[in-house]
PDB file of C-alpha atoms in Angstrom:
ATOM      1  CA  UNK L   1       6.911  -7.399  25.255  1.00 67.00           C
ATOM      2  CA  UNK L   2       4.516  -7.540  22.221  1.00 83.00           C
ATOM      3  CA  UNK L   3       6.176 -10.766  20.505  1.00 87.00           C
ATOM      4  CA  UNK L   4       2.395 -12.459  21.123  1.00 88.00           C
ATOM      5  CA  UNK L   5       0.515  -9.342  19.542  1.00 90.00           C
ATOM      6  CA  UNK L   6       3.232  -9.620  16.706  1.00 90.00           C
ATOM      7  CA  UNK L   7       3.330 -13.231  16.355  1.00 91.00           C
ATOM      8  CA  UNK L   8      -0.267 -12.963  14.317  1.00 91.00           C
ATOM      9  CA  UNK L   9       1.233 -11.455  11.350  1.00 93.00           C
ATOM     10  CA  UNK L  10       3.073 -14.570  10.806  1.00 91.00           C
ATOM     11  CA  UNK L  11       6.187 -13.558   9.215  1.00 95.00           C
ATOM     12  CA  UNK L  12       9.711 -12.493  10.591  1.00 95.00           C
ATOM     13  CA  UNK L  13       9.259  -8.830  13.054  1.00 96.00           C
ATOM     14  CA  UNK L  14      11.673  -6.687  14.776  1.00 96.00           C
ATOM     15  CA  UNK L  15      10.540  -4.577  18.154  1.00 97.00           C
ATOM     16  CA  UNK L  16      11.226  -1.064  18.505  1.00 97.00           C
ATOM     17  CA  UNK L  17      10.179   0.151  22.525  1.00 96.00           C
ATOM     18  CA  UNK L  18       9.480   3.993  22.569  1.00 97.00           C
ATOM     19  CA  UNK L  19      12.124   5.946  21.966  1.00 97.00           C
ATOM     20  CA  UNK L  20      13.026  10.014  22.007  1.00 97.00           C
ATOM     21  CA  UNK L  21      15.390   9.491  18.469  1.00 97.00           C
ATOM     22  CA  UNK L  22      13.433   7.441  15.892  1.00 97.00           C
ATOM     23  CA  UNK L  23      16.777   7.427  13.255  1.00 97.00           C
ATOM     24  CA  UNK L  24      17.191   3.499  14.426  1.00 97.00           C
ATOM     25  CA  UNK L  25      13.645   2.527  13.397  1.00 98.00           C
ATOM     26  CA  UNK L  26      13.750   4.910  10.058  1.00 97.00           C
ATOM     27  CA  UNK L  27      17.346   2.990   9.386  1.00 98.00           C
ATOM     28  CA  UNK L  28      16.550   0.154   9.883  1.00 98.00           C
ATOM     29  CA  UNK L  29      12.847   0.375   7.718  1.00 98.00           C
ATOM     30  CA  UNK L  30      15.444   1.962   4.698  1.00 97.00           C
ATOM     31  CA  UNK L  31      17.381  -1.012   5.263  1.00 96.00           C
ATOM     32  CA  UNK L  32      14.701  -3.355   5.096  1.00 97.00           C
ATOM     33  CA  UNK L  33      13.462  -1.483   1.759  1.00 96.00           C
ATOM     34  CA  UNK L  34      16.734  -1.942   0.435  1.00 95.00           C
ATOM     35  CA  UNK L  35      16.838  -5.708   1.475  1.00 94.00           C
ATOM     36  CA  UNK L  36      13.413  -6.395  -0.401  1.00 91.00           C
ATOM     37  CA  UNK L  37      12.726  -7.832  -3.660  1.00 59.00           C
ATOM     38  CA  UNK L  38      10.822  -5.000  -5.141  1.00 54.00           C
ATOM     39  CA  UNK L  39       8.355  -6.187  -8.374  1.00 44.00           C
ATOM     40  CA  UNK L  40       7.960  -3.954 -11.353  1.00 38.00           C
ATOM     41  CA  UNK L  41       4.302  -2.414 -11.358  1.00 43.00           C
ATOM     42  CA  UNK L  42       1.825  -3.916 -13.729  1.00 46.00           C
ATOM     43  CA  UNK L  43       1.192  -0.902 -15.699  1.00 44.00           C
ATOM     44  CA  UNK L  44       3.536   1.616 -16.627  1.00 44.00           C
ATOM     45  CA  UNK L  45       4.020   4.495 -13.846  1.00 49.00           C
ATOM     46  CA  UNK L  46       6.904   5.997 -11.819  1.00 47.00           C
ATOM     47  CA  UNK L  47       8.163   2.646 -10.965  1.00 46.00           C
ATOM     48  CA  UNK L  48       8.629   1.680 -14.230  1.00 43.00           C
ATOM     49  CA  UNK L  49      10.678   4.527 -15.120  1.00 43.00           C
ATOM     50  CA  UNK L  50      12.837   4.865 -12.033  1.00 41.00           C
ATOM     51  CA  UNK L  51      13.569   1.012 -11.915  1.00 39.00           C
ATOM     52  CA  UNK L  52      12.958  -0.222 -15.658  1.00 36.00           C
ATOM     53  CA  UNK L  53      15.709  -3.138 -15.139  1.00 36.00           C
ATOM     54  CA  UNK L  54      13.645  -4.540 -11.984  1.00 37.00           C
ATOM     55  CA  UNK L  55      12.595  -8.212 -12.652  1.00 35.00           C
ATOM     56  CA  UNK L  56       8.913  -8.939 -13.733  1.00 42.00           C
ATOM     57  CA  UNK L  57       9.130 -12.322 -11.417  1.00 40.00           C
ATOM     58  CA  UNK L  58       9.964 -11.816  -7.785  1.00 41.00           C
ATOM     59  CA  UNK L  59      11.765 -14.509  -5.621  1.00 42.00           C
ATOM     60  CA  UNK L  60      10.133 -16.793  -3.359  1.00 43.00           C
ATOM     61  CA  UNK L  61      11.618 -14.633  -0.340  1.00 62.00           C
ATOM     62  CA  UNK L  62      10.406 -11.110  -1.533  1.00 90.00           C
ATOM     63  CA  UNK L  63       8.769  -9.046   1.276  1.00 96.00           C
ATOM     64  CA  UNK L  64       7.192  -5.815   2.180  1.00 97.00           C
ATOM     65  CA  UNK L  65       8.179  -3.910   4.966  1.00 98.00           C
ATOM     66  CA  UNK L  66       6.060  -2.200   7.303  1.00 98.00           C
ATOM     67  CA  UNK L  67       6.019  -0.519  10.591  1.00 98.00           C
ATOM     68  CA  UNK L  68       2.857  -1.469  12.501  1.00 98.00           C
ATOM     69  CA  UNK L  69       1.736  -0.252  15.721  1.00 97.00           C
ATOM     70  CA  UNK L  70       1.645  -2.581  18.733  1.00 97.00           C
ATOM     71  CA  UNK L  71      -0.083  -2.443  22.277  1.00 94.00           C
ATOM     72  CA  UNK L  72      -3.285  -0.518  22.464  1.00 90.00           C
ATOM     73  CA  UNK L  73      -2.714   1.275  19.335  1.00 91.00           C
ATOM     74  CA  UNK L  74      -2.267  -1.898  17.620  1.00 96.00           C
ATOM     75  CA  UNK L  75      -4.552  -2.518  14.771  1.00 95.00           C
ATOM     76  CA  UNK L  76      -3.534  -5.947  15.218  1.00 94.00           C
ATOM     77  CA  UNK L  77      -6.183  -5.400  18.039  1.00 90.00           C
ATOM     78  CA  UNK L  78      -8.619  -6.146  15.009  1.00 89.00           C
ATOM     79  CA  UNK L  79      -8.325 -10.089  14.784  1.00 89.00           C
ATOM     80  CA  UNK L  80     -10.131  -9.835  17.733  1.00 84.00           C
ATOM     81  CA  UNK L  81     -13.301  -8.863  15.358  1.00 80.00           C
ATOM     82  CA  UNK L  82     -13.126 -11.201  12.443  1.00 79.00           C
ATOM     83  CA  UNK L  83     -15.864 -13.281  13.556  1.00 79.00           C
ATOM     84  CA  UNK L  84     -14.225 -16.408  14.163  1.00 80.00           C
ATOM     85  CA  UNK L  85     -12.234 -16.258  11.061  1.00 86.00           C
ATOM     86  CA  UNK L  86      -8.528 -16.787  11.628  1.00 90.00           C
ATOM     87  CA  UNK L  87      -5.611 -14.584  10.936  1.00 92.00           C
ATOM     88  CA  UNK L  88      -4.314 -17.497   7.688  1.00 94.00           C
ATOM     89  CA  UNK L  89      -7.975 -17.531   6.763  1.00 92.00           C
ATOM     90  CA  UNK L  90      -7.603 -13.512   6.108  1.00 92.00           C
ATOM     91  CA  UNK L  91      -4.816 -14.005   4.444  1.00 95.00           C
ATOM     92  CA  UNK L  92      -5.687 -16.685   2.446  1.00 95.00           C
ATOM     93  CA  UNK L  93      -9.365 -15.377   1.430  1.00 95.00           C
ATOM     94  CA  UNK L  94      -8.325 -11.565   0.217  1.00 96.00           C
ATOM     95  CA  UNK L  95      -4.950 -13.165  -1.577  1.00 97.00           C
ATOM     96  CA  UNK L  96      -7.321 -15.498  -3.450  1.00 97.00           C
ATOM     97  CA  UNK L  97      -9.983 -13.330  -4.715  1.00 96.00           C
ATOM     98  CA  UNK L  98      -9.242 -10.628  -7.250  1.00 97.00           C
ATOM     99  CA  UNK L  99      -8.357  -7.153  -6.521  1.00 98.00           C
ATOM    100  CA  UNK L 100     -10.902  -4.171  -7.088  1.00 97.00           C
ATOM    101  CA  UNK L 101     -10.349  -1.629  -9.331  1.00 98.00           C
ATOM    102  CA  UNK L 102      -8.692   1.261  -6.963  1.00 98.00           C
ATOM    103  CA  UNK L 103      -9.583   4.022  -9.379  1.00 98.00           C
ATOM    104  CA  UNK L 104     -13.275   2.887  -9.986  1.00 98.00           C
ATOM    105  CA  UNK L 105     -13.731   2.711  -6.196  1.00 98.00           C
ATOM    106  CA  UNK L 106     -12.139   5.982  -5.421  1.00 98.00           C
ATOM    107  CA  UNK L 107     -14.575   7.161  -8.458  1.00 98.00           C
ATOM    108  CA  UNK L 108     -17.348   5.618  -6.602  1.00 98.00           C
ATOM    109  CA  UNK L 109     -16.005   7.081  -3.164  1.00 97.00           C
ATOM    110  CA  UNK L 110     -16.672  10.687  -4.043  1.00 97.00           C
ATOM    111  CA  UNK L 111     -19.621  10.068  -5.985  1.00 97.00           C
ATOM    112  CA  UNK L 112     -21.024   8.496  -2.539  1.00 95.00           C
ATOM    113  CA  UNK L 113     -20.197  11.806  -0.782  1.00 95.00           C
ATOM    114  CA  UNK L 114     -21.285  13.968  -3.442  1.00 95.00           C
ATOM    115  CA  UNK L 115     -24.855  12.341  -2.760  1.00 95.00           C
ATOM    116  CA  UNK L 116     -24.143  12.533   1.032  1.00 93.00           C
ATOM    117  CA  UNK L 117     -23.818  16.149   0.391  1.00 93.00           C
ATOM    118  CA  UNK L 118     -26.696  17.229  -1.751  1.00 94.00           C
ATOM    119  CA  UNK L 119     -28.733  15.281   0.413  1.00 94.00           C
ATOM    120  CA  UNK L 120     -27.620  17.473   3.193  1.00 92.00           C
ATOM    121  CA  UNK L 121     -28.067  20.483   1.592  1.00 93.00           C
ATOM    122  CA  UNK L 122     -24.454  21.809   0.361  1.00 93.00           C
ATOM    123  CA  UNK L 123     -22.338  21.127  -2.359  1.00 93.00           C
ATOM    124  CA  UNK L 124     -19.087  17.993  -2.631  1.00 93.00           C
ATOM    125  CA  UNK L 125     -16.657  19.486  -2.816  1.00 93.00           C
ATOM    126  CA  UNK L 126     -17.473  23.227  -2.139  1.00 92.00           C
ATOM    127  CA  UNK L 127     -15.448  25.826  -3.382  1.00 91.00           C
ATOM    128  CA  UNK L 128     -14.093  26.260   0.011  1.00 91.00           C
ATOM    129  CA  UNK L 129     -13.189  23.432   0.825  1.00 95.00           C
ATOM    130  CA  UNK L 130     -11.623  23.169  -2.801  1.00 96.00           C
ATOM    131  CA  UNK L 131      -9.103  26.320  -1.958  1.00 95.00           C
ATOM    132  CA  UNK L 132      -6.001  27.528  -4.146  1.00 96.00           C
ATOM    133  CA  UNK L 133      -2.939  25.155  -4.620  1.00 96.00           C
ATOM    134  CA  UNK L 134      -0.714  26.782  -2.158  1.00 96.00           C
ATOM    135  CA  UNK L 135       0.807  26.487   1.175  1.00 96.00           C
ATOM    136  CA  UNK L 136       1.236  23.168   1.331  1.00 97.00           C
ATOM    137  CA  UNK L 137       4.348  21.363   3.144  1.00 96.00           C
ATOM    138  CA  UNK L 138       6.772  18.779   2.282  1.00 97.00           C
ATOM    139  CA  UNK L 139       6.029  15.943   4.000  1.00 97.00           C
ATOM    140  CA  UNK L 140       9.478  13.991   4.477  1.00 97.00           C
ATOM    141  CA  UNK L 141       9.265  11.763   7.776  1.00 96.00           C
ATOM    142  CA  UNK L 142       6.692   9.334   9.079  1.00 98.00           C
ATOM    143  CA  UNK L 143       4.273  11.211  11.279  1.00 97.00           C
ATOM    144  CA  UNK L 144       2.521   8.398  12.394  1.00 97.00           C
ATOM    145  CA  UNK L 145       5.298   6.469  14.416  1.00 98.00           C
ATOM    146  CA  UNK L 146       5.295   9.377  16.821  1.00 97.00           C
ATOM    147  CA  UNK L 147       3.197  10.597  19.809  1.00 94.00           C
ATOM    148  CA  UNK L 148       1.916  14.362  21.209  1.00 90.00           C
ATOM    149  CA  UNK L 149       5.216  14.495  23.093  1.00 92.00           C
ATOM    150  CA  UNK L 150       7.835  13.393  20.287  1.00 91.00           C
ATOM    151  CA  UNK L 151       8.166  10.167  21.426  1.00 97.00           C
ATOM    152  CA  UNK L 152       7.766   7.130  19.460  1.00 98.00           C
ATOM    153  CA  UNK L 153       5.000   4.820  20.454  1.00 97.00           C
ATOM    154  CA  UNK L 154       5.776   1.177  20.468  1.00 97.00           C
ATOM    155  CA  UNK L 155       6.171  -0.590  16.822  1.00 98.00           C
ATOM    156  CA  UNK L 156       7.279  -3.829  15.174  1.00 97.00           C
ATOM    157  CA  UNK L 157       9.556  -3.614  11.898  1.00 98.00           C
ATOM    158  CA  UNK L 158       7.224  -6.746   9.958  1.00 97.00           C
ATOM    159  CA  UNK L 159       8.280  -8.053   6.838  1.00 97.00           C
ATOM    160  CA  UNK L 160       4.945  -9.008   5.161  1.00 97.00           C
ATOM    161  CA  UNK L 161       5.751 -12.216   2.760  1.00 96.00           C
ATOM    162  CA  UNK L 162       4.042 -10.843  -0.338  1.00 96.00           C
ATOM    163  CA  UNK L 163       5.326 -10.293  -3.845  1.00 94.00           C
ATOM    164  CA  UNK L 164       2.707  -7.218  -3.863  1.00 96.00           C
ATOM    165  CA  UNK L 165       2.501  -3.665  -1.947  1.00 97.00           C
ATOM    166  CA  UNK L 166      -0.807  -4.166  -1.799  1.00 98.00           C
ATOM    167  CA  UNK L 167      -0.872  -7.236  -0.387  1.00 98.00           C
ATOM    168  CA  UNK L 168       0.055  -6.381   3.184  1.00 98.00           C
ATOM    169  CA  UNK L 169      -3.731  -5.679   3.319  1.00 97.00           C
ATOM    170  CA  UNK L 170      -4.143  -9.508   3.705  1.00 96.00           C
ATOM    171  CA  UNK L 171      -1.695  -9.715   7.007  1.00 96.00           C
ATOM    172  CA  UNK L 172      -3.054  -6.723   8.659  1.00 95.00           C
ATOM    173  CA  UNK L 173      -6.512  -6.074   9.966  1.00 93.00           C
ATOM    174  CA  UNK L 174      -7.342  -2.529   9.411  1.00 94.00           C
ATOM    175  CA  UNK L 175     -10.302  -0.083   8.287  1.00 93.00           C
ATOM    176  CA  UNK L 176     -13.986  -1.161   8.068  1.00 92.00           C
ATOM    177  CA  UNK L 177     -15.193   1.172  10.767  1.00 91.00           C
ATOM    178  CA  UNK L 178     -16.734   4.307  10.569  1.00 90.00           C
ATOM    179  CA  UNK L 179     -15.485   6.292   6.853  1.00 92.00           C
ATOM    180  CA  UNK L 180     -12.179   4.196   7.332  1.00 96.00           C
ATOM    181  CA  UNK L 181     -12.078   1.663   4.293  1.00 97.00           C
ATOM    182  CA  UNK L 182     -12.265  -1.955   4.948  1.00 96.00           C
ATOM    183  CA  UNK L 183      -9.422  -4.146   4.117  1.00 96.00           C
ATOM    184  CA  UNK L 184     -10.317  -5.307   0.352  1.00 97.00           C
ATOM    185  CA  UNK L 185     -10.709  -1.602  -0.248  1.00 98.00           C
ATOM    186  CA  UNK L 186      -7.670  -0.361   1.093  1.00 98.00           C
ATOM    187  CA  UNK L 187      -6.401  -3.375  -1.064  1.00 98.00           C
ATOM    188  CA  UNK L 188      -7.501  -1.585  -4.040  1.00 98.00           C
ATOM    189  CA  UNK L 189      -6.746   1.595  -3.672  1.00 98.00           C
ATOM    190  CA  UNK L 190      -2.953   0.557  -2.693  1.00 98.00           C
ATOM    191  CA  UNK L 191      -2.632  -1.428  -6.362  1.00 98.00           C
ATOM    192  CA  UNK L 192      -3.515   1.431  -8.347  1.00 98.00           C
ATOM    193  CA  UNK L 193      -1.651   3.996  -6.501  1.00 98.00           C
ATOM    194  CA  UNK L 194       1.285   2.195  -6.317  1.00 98.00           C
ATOM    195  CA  UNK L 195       1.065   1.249  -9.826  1.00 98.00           C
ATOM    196  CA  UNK L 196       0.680   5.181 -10.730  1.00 97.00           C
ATOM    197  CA  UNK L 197       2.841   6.819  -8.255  1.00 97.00           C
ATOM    198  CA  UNK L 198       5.264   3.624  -6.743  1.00 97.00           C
ATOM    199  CA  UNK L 199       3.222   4.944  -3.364  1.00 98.00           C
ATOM    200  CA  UNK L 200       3.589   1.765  -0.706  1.00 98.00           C
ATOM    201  CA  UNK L 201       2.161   1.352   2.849  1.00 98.00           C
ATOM    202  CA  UNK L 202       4.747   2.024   5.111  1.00 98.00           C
ATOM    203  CA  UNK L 203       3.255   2.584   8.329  1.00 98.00           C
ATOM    204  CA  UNK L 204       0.203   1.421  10.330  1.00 98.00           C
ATOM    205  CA  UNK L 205      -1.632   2.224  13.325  1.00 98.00           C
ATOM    206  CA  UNK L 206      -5.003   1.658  15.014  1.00 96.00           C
ATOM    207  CA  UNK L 207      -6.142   4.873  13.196  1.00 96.00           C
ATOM    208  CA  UNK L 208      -2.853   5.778  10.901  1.00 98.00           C
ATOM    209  CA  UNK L 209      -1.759   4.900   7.503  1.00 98.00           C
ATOM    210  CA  UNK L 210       0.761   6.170   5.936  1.00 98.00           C
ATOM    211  CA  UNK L 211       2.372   5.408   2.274  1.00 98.00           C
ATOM    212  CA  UNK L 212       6.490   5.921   1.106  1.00 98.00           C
ATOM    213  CA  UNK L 213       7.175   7.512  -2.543  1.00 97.00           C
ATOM    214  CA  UNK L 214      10.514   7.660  -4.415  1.00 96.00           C
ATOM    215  CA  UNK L 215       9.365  10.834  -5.113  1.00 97.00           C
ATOM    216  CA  UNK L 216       7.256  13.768  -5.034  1.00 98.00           C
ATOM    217  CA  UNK L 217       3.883  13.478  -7.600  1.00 98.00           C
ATOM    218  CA  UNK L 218       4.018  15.749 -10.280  1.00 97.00           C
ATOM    219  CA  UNK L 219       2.431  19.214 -10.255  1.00 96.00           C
ATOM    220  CA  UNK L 220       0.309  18.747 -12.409  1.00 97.00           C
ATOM    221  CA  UNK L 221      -1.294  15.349 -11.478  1.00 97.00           C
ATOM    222  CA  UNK L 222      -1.802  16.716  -7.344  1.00 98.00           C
ATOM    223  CA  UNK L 223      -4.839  18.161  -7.849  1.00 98.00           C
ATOM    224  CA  UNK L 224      -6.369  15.085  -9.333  1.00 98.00           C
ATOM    225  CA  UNK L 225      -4.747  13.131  -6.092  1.00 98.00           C
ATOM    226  CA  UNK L 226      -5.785  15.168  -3.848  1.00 98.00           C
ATOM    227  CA  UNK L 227      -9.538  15.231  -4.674  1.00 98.00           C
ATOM    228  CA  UNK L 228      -8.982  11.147  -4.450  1.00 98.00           C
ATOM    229  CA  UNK L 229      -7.506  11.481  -1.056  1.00 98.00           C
ATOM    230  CA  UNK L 230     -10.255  13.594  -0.193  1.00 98.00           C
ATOM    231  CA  UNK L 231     -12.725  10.991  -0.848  1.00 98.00           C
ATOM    232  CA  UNK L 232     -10.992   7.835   0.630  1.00 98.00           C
ATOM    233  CA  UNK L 233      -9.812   9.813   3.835  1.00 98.00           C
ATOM    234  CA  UNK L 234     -12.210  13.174   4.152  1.00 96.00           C
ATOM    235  CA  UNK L 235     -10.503  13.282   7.735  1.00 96.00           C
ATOM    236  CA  UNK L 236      -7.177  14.638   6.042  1.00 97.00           C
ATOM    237  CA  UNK L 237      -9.409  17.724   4.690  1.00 97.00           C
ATOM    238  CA  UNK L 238     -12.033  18.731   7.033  1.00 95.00           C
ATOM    239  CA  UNK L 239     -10.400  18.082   9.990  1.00 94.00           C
ATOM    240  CA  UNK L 240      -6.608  19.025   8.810  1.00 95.00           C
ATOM    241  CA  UNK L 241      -5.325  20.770   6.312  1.00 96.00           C
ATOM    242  CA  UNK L 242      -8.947  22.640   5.767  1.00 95.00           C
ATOM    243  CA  UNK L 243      -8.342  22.754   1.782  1.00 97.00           C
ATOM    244  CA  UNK L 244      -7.779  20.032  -1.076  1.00 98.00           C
ATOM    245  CA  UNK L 245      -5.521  22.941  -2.778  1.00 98.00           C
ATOM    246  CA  UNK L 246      -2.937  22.635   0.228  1.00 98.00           C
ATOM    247  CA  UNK L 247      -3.215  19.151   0.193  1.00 98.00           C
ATOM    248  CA  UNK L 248      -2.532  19.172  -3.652  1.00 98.00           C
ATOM    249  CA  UNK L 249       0.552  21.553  -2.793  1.00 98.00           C
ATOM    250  CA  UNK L 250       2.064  19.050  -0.189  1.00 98.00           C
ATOM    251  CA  UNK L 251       1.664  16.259  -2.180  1.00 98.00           C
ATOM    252  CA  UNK L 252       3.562  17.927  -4.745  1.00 98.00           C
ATOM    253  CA  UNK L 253       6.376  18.492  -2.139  1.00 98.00           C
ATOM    254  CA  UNK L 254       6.348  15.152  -0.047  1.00 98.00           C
ATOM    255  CA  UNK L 255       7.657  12.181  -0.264  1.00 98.00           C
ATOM    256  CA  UNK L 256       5.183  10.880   2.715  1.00 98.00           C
ATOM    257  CA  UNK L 257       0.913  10.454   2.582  1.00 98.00           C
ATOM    258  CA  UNK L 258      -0.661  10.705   5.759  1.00 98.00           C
ATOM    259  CA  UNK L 259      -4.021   9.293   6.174  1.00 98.00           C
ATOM    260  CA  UNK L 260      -6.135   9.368   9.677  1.00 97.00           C
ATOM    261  CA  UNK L 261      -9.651   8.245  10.005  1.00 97.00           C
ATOM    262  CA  UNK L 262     -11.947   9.662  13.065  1.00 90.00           C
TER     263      UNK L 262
END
C-alpha cells in the first residue's frame, strides 16, 4: 500500500499494516539487528566493551535497521520540502560533508536556551524543572510504533545501506521545524551518542524518534544525559516527564530513548 512512499529510501523495506500484537514487527527488527554488520565505534564506549572482537571494516552489505512511519505520519512526507533537491542528492550531500561534533552542539543547544531563558525572565534549567533523580521508569519497548488505542500505526522495516548509525540521517528526511533538529544535527548528535552509549535510531515518525541500547546508561552518567536530552528535545521535559531527575532515573532503567518534538 505504501511501497511508493517507501520506495524513496532506496534500499530493501518490509511493510507492517496496523496491527493489535506488534511481537512480529519487534521480531523481525531483532532479527534484522542480528542480520547487520555492526561497526565498532570510533572511540572507546559501551560498544567497545560489549563487542571488542567486532571488525573495524564493515562489509560492503552492512545496514542499519529502522522502523519508519509511513502514510500521513510518514516523515518520508518531508522530500516533499527539499526544495527541488532529490532524495540521492540528500544522501549524497550529508554522507560527503563531515559530521558535527554531537557534544559541542548539544553544548551549544542548552547554552541557546539558557539565553532564551534569561531573556525571558527565569532561569535554564530551574531548580524545578531540575527535580530529584527518582521515579523514573524502565523504558523497554518502542513507544513510538503504537497509537492512543494500542494499535500499531502503519510502518516499513528499512534497511538503511550505511556502515554508520548515524548515517540513516542521510536516507530519512526528518527535523528542521520548529525546536526539532534538522537532519545534519540529528546526524551529530547520533555519532557521539552512539559512540558513548552504543544508542542507535531505531524508530521514526513524522514527530517520533526513538534510539535502541544494549543496555541501561550508568547511574552515574544519567544526570549528565539527561540535561543533554533536555536541550536537544525540551518536549520530553516540559511537556512529559515534568523533571530532568525522572528522566535521569529512566534512563538509568531503559533500554529505549523516546524523543517527541511539538
Amino acid at each position: 500500500m505504501y511501497e511508493k512512499q517507501a520506495a524513496l529510501l532506496g534500499c530493501p523495506f518490509r511493510e507492517f499494516p496496523p496491527m493489535a500484537d506488534p511481537s512480529p514487527i519487534l521480531a523481525a527488527y531483532q532479527e534484522a539487528r542480528r542480520r547487520a554488520v555492526r561497526t565498532a565505534p570510533a572511540q572507546p564506549g559501551i560498544l567497545r566493551r560489549l563487542f571488542s572482537k567486532v571488525r573495524e571494516a564493515p562489509a560492503p552489505e552492512s545496514f542499519v535497521p529502522v522502523l519508519i512511519a509511513v502514510g500521513d505520519d510518514s516523515p518520508l512526507e518531508g522530500f516533499e520540502w527539499l526544495g527541488g533537491e532529490t532524495p540521492e542528492g540528500l544522501r549524497q550531500r550529508l554522507l560527503s560533508q563531515p559530521v558535527d561534533n554531537g557534544g559541542d552542539l548539544l553544548a551549544r543547544m542548552a547554552a541557546r536556551n539558557k539565553e532564551y531563558a534569561a531573556e525571558d525572565g527565569w532561569e535554564w534549567p530551574s531548580q524545578e524543572i531540575l527535580g530529584p533523580i527518582k521515579g523514573g521508569e524502565a523504558i523497554s519497548r518502542f513507544l513510538g510504533i503504537s497509537d492512543f488505542q494500542g494499535k500499531t500505526i502503519p510502518l516499513v522495516l528499512a534497511e538503511i545501506p550505511v556502515e554508520h548509525p548515524w548515517e540513516v540521517f542521510a536516507y530519512i528526511p526528518f527535523g528542521g521545524w520548529n525546536e526539532c533538529p534538522c537532519n545534519e544535527e540529528q546526524m551529530a548528535v547520533a555519532k557521539y551518542w552512539y559512540e558513548k552509549y552504543g544508542a542507535v535510531p531505531a524508530v521514526i515518525t513524522q514527530d517520533v524518534l526513538e534510539y535502541d541500547l544494549p543496555a541501561p546508561v550508568r547511574h552515574e552518567d544519567a544526570m549528565a544525559l539527561a540535561l543533554e536530552q533536555y536541550a536537544f528535545c525540551p518536549d520530553i521535559v516540559d511537556q512529559g516527564c515534568g523533571s530532568v531527575g525522572y528522566l535521569a532515573d529512566t534512563l538509568a532503567k531503559s533500554t529505549k530513548w523516546y524523543f517527541w518534538w511539538d
